Tab-separated table of C-alpha atoms in Angstrom:
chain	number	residue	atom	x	y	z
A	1	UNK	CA	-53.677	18.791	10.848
A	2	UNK	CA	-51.128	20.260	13.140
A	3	UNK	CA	-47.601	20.906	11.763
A	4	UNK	CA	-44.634	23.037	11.546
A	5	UNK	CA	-42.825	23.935	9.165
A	6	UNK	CA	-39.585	24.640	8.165
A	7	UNK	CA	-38.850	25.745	4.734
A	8	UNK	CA	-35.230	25.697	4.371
A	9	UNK	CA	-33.439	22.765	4.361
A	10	UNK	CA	-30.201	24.684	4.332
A	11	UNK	CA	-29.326	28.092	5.143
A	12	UNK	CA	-25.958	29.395	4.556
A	13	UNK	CA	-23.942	32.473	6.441
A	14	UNK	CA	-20.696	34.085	6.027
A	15	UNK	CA	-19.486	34.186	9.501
A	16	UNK	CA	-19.748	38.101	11.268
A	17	UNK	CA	-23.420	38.479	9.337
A	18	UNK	CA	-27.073	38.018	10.493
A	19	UNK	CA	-28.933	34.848	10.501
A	20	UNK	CA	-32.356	33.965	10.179
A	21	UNK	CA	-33.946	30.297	10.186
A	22	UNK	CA	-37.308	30.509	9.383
A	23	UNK	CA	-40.297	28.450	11.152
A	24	UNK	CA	-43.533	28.669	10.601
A	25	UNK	CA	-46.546	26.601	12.462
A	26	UNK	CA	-50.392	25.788	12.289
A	27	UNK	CA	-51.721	24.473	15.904
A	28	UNK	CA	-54.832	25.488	17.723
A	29	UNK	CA	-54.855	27.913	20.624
A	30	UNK	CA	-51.937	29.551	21.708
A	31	UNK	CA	-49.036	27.174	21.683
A	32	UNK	CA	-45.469	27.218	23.683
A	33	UNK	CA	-43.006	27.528	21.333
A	34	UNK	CA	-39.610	25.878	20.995
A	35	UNK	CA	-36.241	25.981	19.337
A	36	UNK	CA	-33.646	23.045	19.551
A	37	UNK	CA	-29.889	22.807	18.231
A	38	UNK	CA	-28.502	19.175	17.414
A	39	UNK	CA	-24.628	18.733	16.684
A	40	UNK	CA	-23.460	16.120	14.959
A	41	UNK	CA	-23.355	12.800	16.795
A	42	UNK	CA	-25.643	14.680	19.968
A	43	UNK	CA	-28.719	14.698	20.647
A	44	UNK	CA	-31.186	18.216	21.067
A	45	UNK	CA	-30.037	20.866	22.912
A	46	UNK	CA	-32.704	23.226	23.753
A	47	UNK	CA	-31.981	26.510	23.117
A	48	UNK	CA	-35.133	28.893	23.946
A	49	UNK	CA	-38.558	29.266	24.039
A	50	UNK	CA	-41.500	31.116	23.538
A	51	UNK	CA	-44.467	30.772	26.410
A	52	UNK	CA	-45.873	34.454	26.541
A	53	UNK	CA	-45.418	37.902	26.717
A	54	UNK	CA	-42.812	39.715	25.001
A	55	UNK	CA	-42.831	38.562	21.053
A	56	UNK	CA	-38.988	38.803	21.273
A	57	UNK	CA	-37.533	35.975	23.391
A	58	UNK	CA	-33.570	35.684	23.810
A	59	UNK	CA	-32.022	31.938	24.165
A	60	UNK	CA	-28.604	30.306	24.755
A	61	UNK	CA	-25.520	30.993	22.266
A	62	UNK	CA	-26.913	34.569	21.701
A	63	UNK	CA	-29.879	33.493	19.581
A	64	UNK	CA	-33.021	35.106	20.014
A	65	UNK	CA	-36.327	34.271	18.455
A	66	UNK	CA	-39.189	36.737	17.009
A	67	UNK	CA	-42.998	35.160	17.920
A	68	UNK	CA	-45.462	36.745	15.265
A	69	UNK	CA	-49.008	35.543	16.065
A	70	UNK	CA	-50.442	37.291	13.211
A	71	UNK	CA	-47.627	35.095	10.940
A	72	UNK	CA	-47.919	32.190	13.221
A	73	UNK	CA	-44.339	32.255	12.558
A	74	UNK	CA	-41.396	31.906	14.923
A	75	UNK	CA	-37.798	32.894	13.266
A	76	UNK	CA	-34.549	32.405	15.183
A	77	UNK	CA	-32.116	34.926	14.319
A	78	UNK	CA	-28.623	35.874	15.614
A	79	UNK	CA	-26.955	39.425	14.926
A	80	UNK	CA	-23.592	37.727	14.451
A	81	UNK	CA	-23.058	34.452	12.806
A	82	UNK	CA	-20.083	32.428	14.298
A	83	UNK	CA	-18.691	29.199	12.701
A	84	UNK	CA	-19.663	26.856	15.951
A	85	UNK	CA	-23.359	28.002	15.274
A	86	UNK	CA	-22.612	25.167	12.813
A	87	UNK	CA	-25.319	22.795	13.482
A	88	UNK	CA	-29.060	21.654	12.799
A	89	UNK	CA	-31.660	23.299	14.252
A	90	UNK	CA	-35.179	22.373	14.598
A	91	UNK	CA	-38.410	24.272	15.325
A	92	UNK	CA	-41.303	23.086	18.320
A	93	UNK	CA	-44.412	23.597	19.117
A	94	UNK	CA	-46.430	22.247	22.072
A	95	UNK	CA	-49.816	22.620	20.581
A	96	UNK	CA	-51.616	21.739	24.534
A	97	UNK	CA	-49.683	24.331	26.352
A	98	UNK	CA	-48.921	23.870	29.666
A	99	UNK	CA	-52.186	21.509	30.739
A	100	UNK	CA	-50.085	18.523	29.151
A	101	UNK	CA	-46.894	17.423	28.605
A	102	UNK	CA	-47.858	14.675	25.833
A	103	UNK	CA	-47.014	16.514	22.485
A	104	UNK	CA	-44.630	18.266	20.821
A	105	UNK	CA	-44.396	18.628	17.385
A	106	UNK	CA	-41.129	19.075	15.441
A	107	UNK	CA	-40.121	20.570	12.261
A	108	UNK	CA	-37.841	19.250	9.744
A	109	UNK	CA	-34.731	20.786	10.409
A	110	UNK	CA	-32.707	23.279	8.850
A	111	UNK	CA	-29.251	22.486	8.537
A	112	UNK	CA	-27.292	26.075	9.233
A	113	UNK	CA	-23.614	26.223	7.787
A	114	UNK	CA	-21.666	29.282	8.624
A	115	UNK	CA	-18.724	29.834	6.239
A	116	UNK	CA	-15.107	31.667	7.944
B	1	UNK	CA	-25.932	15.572	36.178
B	2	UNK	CA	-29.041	15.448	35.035
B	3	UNK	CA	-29.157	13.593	32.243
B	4	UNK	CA	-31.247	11.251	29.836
B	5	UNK	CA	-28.948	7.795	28.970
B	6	UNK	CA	-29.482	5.902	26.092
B	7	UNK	CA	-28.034	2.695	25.823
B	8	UNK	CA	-26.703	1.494	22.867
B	9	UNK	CA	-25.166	4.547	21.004
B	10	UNK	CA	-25.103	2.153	17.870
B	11	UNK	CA	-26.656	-1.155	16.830
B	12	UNK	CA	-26.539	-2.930	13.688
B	13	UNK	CA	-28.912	-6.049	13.437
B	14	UNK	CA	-30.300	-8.502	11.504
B	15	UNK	CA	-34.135	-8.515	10.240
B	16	UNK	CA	-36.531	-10.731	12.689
B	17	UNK	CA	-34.043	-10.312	16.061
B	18	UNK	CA	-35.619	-8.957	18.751
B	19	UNK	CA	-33.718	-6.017	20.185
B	20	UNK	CA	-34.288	-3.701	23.086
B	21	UNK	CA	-32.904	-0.046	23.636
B	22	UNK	CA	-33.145	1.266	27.222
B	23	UNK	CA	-33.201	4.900	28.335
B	24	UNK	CA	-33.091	6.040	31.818
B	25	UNK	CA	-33.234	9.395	33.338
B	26	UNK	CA	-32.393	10.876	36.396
B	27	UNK	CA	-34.481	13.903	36.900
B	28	UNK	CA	-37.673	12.366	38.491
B	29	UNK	CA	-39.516	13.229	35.381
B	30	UNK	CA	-42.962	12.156	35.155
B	31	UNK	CA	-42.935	12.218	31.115
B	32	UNK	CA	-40.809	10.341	28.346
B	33	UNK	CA	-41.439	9.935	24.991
B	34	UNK	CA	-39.583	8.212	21.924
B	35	UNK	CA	-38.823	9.774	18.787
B	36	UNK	CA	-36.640	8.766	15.393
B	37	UNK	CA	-35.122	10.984	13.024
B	38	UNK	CA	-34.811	10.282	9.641
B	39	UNK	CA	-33.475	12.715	6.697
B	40	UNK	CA	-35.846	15.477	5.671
B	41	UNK	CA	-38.373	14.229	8.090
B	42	UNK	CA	-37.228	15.551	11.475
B	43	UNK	CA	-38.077	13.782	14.668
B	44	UNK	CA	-41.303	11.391	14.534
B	45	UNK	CA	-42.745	10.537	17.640
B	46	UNK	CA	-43.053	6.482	18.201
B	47	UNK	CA	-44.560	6.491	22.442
B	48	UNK	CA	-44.808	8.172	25.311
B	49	UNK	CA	-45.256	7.910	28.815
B	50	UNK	CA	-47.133	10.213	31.103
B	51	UNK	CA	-46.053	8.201	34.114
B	52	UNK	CA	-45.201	4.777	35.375
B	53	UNK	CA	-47.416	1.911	33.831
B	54	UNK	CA	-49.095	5.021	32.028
B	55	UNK	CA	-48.088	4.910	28.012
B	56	UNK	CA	-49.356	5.747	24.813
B	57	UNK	CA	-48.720	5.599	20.816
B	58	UNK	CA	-47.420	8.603	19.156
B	59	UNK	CA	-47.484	9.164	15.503
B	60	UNK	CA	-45.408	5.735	13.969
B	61	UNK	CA	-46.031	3.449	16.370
B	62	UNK	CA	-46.217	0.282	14.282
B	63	UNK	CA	-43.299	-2.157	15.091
B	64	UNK	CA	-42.466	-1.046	18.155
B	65	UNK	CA	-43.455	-1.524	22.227
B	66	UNK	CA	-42.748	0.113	25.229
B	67	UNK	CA	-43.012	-0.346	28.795
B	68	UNK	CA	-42.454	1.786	31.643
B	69	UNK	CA	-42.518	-0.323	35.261
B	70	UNK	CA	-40.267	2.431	36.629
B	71	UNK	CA	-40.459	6.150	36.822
B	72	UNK	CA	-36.793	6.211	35.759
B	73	UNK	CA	-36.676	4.082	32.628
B	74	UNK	CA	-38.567	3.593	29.208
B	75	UNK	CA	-36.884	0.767	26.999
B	76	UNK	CA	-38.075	0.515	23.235
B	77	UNK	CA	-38.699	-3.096	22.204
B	78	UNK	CA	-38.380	-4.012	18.542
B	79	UNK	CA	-40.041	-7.324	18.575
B	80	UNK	CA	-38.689	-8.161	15.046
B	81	UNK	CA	-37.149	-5.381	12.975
B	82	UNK	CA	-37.296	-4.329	9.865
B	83	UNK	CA	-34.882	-2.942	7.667
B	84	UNK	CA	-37.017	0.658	7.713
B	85	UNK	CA	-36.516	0.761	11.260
B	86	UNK	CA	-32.998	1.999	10.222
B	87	UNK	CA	-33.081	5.398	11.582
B	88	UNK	CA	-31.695	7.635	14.511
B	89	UNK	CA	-33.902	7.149	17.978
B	90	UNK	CA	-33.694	9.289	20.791
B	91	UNK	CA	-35.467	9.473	24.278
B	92	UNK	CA	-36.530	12.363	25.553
B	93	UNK	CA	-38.320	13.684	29.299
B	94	UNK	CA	-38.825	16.279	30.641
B	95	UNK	CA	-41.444	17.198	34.165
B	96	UNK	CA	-45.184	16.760	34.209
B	97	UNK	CA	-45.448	20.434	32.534
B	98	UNK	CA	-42.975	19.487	29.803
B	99	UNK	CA	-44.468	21.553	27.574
B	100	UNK	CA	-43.228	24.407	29.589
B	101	UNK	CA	-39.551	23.590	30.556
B	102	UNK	CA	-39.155	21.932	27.093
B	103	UNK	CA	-37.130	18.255	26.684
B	104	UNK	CA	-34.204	16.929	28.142
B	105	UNK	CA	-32.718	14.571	25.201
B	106	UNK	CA	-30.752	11.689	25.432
B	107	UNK	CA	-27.363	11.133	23.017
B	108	UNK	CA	-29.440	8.831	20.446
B	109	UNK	CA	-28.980	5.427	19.460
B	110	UNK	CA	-28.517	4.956	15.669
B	111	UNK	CA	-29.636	1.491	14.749
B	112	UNK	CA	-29.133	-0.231	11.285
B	113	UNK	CA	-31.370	-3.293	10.069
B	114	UNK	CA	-30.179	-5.210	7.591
């Protein structure tokens, strides 16, 4: 079956210091990619994704995302944690690439707390 | 603005009455799709719609209906809820390659059954 996972529920950050949220996926072919950011009380933001080419792929908010095929894993990190990064984020993968628009799978979520 | 409007933001309900939650978008996107969100389970999908009159069942689909006469809107139709229909539903679209650009997500609509 098709899935992605996310194995932290919670990852926690002293603000100034490196984050990581970890996401890891199982889909055939070569699937897009997607992270998503959801404060409280709002919907998904998107916030970058991976299609192809370069493995490194940079997003909104100054988040980037590594895409190891090898791993079929696809971390979003950040070099600098800030308190407003605050939020829940969830990992995506569009397992039909770009032929169809009718699936996207979503992780669990991993809830993110920075602390000042 | 382009945006995706969900309509109510809350709801609380009783078992067995029918209730409807509409979502419009405009961004001329062919595709929509339903999803709910529940704790430790992350987003579900429930339908989705490639286009008008064009819609299918995602992965819970039981207890719900949709219907999409208009490229704009795609209400979700709880014939007679349940209480673990509780959850947090959002609508989502995004253009014909969605899998490209990614979703554009509506607010949510948190509805409690009791």
């Amino acid at each position: 079956a098709q899935s992605v996972a996310q194995p932290e529920d919670q990852v926690n950050v002293a603000e100034g210091n490196p984050l990581t949220v970890k996401c890891t996926y199982s889909v055939s072919g070569n699937p897009y990619l997607f992270w998503y950011v959801q404060y409280p009380n709002r919907g998904l933001q998107f916030l970058l994704k991976y299609i192809t080419g370069d493995n490194l792929v940079k997003g909104s908010y100054g988040f980037e995302a590594e895409f190891n095929k090898s791993q079929t894993s696809f971390h979003l990190k950040k070099p600098s944690a800030l308190v407003s990064d605050s939020a829940l984020y969830f990992c995506a993968v569009s397992p039909q690439g770009y032929s169809s628009a009718s699936k996207i799978i979503f992780g669990s979520g991993t809830r993110l707390s920075i602390r000042p | 603005e382009a945006q995706v409007t969900q309509n109510p933001r809350y709801l609380i309900t009783v078992t067995g009455k029918k209730l409807t939650v509409t979502c419009s978008q405009n961004m001329n996107h062919e595709y929509m799709s339903w999803y709910r969100q529940d704790p430790g389970l992350g987003l579900r999908q429930i339908y989705y719609s490639m286009n008008v009159e064009v819609t299918d069942k995602g992965d819970v689909p039981e207890g719900y209906k949709v219907s999409r006469k208009e490229k704009r809107n795609f209400p979700l139709i709880l014939e007679s809820p349940s209480p673990n229909q509780t959850s947090l539903y959002f609508c989502a679209s995004s253009s014909k390659t969605g899998s490209f650009y990614g979703y554009t997500f509506g607010s949510g609509t948190r509805l409690t059954v009791v």
